[in-house]
PDB file of C-alpha atoms in Angstrom:
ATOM      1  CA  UNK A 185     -86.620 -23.750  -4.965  1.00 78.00           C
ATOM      2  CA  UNK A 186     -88.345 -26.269  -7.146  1.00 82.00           C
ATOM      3  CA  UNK A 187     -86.675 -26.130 -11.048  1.00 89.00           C
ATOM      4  CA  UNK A 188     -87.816 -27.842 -14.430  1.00 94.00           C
ATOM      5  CA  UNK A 189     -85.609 -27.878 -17.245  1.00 96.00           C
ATOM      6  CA  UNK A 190     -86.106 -29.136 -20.698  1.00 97.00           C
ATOM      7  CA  UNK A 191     -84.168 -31.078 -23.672  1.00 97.00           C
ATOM      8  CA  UNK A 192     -83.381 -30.883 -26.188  1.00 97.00           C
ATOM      9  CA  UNK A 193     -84.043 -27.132 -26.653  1.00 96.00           C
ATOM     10  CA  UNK A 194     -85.526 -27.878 -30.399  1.00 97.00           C
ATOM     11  CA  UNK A 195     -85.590 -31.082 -32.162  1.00 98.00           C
ATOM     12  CA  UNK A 196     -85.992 -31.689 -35.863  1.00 98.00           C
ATOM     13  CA  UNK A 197     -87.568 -35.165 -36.868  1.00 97.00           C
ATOM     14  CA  UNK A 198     -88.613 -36.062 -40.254  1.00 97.00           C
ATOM     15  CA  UNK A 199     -91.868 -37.660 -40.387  1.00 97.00           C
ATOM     16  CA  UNK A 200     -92.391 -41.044 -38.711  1.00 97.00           C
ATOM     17  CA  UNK A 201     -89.036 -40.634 -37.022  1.00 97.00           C
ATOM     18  CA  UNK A 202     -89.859 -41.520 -33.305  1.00 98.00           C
ATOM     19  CA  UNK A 203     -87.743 -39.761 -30.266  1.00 98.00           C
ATOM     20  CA  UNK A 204     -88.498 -38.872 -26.939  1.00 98.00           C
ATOM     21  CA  UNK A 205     -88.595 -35.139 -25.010  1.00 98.00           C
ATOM     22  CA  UNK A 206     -86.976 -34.525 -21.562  1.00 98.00           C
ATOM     23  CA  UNK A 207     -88.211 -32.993 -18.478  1.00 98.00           C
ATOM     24  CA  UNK A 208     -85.923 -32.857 -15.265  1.00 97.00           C
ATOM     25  CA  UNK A 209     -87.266 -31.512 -12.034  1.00 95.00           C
ATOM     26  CA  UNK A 210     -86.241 -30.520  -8.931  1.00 91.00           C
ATOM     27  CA  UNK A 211     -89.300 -30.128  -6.114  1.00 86.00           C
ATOM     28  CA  UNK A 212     -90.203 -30.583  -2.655  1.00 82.00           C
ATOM     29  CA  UNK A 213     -92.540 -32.739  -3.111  1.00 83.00           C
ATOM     30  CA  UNK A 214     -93.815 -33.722  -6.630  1.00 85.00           C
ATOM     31  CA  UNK A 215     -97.818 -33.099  -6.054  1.00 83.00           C
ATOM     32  CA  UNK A 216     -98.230 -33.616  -9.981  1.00 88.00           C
ATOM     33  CA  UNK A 217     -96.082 -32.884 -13.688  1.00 93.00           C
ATOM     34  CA  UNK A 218     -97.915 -31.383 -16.193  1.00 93.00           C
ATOM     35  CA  UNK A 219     -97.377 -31.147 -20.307  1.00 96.00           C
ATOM     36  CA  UNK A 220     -98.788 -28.959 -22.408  1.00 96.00           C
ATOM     37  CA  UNK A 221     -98.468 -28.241 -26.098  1.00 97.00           C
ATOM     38  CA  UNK A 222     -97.954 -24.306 -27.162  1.00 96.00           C
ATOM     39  CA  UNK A 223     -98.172 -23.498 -30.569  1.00 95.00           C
ATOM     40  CA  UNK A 224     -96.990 -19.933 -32.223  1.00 90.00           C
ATOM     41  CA  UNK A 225     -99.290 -17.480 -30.923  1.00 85.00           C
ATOM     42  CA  UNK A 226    -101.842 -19.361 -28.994  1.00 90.00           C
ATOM     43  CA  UNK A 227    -102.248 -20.164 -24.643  1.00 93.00           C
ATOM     44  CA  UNK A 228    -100.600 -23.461 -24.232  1.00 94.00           C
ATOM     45  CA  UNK A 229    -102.541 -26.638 -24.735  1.00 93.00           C
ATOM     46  CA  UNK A 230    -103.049 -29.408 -21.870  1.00 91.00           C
ATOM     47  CA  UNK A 231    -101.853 -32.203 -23.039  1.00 95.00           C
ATOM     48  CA  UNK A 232    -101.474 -34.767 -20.073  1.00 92.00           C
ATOM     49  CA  UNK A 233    -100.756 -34.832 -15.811  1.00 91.00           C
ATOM     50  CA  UNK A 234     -99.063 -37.130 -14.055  1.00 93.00           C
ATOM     51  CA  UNK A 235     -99.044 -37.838 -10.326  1.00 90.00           C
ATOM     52  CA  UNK A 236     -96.225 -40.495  -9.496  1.00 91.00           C
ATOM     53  CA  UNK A 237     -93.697 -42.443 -10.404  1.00 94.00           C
ATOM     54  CA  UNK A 238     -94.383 -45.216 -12.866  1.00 96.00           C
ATOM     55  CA  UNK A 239     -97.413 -44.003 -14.282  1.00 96.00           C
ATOM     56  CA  UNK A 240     -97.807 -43.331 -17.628  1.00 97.00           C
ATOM     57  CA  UNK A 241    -100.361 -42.062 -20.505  1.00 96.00           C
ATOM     58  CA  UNK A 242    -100.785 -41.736 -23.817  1.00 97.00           C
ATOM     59  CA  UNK A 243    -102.858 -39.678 -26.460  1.00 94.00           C
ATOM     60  CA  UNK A 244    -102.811 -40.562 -29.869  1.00 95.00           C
ATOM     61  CA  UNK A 245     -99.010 -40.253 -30.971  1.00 96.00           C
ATOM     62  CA  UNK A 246     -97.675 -39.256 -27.504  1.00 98.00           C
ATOM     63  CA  UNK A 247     -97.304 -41.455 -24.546  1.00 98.00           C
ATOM     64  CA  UNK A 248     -95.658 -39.494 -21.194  1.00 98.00           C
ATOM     65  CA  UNK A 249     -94.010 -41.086 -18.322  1.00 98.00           C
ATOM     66  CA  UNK A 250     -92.734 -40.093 -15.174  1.00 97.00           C
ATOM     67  CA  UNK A 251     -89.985 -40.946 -12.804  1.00 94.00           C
ATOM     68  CA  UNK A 252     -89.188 -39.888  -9.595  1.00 91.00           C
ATOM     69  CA  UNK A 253     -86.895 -37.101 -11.238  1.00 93.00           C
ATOM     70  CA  UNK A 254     -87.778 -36.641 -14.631  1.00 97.00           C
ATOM     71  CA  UNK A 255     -90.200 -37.334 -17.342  1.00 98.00           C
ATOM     72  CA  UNK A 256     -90.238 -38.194 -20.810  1.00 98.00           C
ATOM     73  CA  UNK A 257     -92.623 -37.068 -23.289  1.00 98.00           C
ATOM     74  CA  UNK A 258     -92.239 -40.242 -26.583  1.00 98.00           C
ATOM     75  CA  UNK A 259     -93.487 -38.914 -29.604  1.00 98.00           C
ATOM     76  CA  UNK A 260     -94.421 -42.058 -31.828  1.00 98.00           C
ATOM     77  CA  UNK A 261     -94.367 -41.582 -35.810  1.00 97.00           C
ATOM     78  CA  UNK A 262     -94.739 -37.457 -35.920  1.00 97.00           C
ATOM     79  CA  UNK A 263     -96.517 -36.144 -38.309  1.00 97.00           C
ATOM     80  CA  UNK A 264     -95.953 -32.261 -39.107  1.00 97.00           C
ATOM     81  CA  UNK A 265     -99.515 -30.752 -37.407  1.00 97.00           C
ATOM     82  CA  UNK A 266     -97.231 -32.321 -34.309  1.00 97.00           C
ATOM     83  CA  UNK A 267     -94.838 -29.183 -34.847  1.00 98.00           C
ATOM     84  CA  UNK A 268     -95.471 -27.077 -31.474  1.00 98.00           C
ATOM     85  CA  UNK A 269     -93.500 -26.224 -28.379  1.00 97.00           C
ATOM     86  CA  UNK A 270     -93.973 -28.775 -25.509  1.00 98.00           C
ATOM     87  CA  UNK A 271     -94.038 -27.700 -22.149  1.00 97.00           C
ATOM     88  CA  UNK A 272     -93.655 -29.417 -18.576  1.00 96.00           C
ATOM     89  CA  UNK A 273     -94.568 -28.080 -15.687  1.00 93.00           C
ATOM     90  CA  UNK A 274     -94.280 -29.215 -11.772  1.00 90.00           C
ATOM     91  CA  UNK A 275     -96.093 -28.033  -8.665  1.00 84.00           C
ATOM     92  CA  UNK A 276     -95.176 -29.371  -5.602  1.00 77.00           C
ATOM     93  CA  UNK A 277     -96.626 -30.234  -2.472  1.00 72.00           C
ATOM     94  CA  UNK A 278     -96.083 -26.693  -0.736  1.00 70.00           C
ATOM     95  CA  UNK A 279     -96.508 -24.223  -3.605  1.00 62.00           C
ATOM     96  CA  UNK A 280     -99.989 -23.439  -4.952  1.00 59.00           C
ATOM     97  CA  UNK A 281     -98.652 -22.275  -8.342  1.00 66.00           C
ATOM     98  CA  UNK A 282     -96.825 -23.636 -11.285  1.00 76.00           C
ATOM     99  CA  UNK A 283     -93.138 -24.139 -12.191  1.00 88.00           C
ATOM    100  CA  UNK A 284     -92.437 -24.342 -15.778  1.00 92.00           C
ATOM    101  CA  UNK A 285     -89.875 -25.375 -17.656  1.00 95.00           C
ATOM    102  CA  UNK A 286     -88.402 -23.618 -20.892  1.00 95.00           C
ATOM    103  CA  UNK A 287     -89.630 -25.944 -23.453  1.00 96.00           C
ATOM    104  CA  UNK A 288     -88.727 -28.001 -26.259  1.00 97.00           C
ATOM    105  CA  UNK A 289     -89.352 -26.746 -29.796  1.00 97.00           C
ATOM    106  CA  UNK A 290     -90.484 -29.558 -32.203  1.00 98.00           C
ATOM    107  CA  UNK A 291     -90.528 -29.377 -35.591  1.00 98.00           C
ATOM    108  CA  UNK A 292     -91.489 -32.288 -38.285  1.00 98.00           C
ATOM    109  CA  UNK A 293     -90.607 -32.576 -41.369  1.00 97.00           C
ATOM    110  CA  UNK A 294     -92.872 -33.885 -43.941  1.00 95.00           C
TER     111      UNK A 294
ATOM    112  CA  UNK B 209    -118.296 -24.891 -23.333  1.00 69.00           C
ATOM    113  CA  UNK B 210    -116.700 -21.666 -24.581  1.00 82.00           C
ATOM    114  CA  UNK B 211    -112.540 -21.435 -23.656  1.00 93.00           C
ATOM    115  CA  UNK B 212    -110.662 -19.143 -21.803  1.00 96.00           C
ATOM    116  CA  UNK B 213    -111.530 -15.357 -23.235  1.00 97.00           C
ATOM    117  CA  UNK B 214    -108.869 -12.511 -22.856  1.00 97.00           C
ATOM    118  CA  UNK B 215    -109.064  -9.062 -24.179  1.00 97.00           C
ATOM    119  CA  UNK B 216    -107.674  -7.287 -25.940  1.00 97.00           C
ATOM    120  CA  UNK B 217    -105.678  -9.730 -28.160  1.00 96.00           C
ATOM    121  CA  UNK B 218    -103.161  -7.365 -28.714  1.00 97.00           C
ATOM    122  CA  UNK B 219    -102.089  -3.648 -27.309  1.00 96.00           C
ATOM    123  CA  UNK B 220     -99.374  -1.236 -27.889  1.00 98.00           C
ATOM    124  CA  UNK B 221     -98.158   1.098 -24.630  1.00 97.00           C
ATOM    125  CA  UNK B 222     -95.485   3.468 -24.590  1.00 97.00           C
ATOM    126  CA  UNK B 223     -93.299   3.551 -21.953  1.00 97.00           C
ATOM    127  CA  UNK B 224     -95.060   5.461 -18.604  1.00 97.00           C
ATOM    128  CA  UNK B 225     -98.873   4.440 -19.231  1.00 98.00           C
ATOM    129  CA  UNK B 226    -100.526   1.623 -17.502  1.00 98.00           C
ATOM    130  CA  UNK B 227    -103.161  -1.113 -19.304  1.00 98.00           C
ATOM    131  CA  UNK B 228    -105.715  -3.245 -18.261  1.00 98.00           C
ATOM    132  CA  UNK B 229    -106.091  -6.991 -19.238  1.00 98.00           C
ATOM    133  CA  UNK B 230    -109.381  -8.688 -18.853  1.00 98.00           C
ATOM    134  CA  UNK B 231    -109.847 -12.682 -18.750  1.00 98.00           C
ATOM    135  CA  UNK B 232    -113.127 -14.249 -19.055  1.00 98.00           C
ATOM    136  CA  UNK B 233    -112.834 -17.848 -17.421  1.00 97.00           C
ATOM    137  CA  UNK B 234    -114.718 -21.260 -18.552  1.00 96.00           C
ATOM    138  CA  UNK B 235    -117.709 -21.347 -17.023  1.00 95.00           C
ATOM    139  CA  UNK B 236    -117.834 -22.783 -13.789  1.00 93.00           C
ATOM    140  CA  UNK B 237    -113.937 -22.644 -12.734  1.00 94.00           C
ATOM    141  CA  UNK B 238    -113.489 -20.083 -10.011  1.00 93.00           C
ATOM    142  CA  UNK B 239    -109.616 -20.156 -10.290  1.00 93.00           C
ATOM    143  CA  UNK B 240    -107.596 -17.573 -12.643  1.00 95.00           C
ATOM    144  CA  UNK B 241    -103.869 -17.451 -13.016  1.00 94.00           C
ATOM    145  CA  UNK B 242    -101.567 -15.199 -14.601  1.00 96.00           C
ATOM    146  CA  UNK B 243     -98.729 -15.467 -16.763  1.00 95.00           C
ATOM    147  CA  UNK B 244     -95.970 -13.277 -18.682  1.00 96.00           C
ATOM    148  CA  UNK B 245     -94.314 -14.988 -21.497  1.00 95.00           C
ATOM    149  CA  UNK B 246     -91.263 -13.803 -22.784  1.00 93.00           C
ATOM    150  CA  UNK B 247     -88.386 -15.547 -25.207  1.00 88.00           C
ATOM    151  CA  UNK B 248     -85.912 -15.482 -22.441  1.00 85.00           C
ATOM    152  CA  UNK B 249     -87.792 -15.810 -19.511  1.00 87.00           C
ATOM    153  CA  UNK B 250     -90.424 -18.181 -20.496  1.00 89.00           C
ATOM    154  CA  UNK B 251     -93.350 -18.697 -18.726  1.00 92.00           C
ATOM    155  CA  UNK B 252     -94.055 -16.694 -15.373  1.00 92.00           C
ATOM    156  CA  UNK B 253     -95.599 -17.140 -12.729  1.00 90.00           C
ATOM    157  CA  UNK B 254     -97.607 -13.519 -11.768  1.00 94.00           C
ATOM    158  CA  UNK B 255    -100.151 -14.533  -9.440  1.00 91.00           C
ATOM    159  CA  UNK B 256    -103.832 -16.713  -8.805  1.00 92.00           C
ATOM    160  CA  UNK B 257    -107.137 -15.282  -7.741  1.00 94.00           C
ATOM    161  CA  UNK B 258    -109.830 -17.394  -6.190  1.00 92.00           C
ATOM    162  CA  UNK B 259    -112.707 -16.406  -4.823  1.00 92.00           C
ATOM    163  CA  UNK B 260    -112.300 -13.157  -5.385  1.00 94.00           C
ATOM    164  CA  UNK B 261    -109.140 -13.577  -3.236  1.00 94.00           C
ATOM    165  CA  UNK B 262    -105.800 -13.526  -4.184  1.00 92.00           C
ATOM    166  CA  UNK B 263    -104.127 -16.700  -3.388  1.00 88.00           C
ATOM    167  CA  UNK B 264    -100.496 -17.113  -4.479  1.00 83.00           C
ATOM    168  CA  UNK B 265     -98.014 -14.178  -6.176  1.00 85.00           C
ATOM    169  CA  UNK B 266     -95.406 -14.326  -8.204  1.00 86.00           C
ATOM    170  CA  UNK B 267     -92.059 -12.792  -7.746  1.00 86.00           C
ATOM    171  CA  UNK B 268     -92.765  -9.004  -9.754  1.00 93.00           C
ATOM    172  CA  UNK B 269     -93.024  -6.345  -8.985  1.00 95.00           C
ATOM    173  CA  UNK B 270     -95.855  -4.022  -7.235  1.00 95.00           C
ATOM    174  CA  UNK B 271     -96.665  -2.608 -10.519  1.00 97.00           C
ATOM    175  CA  UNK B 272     -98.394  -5.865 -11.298  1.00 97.00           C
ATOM    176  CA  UNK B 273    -101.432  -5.847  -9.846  1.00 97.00           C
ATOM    177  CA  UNK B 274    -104.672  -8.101 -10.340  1.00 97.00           C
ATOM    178  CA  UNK B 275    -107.835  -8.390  -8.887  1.00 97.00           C
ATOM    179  CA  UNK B 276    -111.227 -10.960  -9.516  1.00 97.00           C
ATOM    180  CA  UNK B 277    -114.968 -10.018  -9.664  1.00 97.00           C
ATOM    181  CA  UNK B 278    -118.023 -12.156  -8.221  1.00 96.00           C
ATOM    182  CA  UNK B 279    -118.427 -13.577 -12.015  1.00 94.00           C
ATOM    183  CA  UNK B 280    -114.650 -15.189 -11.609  1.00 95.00           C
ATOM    184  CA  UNK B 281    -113.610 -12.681 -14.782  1.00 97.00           C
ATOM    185  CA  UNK B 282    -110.255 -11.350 -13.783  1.00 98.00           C
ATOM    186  CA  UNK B 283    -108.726  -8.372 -14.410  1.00 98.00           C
ATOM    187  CA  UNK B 284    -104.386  -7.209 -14.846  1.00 98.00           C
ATOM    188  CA  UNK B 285    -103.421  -3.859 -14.462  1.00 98.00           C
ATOM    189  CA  UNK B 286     -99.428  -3.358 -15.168  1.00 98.00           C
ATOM    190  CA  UNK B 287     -98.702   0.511 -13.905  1.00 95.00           C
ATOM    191  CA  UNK B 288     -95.772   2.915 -15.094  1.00 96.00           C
ATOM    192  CA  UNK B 289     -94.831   0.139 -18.110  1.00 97.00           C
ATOM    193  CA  UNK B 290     -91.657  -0.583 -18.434  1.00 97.00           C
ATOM    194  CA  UNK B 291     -90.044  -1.628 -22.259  1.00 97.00           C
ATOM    195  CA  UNK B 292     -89.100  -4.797 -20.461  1.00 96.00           C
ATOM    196  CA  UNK B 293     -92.860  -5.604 -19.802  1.00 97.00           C
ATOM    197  CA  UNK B 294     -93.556  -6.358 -23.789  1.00 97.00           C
ATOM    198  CA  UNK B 295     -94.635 -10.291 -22.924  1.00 97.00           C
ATOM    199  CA  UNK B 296     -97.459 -12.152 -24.081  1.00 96.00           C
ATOM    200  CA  UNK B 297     -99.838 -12.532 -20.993  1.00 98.00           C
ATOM    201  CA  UNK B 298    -101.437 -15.473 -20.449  1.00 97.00           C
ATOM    202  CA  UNK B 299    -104.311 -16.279 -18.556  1.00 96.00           C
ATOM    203  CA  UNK B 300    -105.221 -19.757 -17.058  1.00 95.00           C
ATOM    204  CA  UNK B 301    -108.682 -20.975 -15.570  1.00 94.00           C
ATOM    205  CA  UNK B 302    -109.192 -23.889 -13.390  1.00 91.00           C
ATOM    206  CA  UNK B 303    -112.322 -25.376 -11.376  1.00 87.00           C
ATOM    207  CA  UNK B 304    -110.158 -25.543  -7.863  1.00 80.00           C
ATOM    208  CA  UNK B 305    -107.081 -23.828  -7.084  1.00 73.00           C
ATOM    209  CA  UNK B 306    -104.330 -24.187  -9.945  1.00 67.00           C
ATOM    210  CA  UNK B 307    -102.329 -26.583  -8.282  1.00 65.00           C
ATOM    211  CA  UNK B 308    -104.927 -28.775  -7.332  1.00 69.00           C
ATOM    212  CA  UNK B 309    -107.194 -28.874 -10.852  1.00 76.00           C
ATOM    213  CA  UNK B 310    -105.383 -28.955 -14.772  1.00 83.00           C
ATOM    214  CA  UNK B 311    -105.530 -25.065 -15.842  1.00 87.00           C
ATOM    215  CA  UNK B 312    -107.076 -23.897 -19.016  1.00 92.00           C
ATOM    216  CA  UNK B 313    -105.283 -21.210 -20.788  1.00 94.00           C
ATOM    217  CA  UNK B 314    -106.139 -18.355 -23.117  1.00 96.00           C
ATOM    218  CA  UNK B 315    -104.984 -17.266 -26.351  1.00 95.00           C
ATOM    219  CA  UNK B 316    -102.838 -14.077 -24.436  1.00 96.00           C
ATOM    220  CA  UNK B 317    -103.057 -10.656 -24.724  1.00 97.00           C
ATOM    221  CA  UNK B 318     -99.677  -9.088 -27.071  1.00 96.00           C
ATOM    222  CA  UNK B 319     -98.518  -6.205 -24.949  1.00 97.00           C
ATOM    223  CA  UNK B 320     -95.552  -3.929 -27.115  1.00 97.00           C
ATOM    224  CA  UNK B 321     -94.177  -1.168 -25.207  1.00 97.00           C
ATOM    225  CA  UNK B 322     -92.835   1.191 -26.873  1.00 97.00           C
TER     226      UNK B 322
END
């Protein structure tokens, strides 16, 4: 049964304090890893997908990267509109749905 | 291009009744997915239409049921509600099946039972 987990479960950076988000996985099959951004109240956000180990991509202040059993979401220099949960998901190469994991909740501090 | 539509943003259900969620899809994508939310259970899995067709279910219950029209919009039906099925539901649109294309995903629909 294919499994994501998250950490931290929240994380608390003050402004311009760079750190990194954690995504584990377990799957048969890693067909692609998703992150998404979910703020209070709204339909999660797609933020970036990756497809195999090594590769890597960034968006303004985040940059996510994948290995072949976890992935790391960097968060460079917050700022506090980057408050949000952030969400990974997996689907693997059997499954026709999504897997996702609990989340991280990120708050900056100005 | 508009975003993912649901309605109604928010709904309150005693315990017994049944409700109807609708989702709109971007234009174009013939995939819909739905989701339950909750604070312990986090996001859910309930099932994908495509096609008109459902593809892929979730593990819940029969009481969930979905189904899709010719226009892609989607409808949720959640029969003899339960207090445990107050959630935020989600839906998510995508051009190809949801594994195979990024998904899209609506504001939710609030469901309280009370």
């Amino acid at each position: 049964e294919d499994q994501v987990t998250q950490s931290p479960e929240a994380l608390r950076l003050q402004e311009g304090e760079s750190s990194s988000l954690n995504c584990s996985y377990t799957v048969s099959g890693l067909r692609g890893l998703f992150w998404y951004r979910q703020d209070p109240g709204k339909g999660p956000e797609f933020l970036f997908t990756l497809y195999s180990a090594g590769e890597e991509k960034e968006k303004e202040r985040l940059k996510a990267t994948l290995t072949k059993k976890e992935s790391f979401l960097h968060i460079t220099a917050p700022k506090p509109e980057d408050s949000a949960t952030y969400l990974c998901a997996v689907r693997d190469n059997y499954g026709q749905n999504f897997v996702f994991g609990p989340g991280t909740r990120l708050s900056v501090l100005p | 291009k508009a975003g993912v539509t649901q309605t109604p943003r928010y709904l309150i259900k005693t315990r017994g009744q049944q409700v109807t969620l609708s989702c709109s899809p971007i234009s174009g994508h013939r995939s819909v997915s739905w989701y339950q939310q909750t604070p312990g259970q986090g996001l859910q899995f309930l099932f994908e239409y495509f096609s008109e067709t459902q593809r892929n279910k979730g593990n819940f219950p029969g009481r969930f049921s979905g189904r899709q029209f010719s226009n892609s919009r989607s409808e949720m039906n959640v029969s003899t509600l339960e207090l445990g099925d107050s959630a935020l539901y989600l839906c998510a649109s995508s051009s190809g099946l949801a594994g195979t294309k990024t998904q899209y995903f609506g504001p939710g629909t609030r469901l309280l039972v009370l």
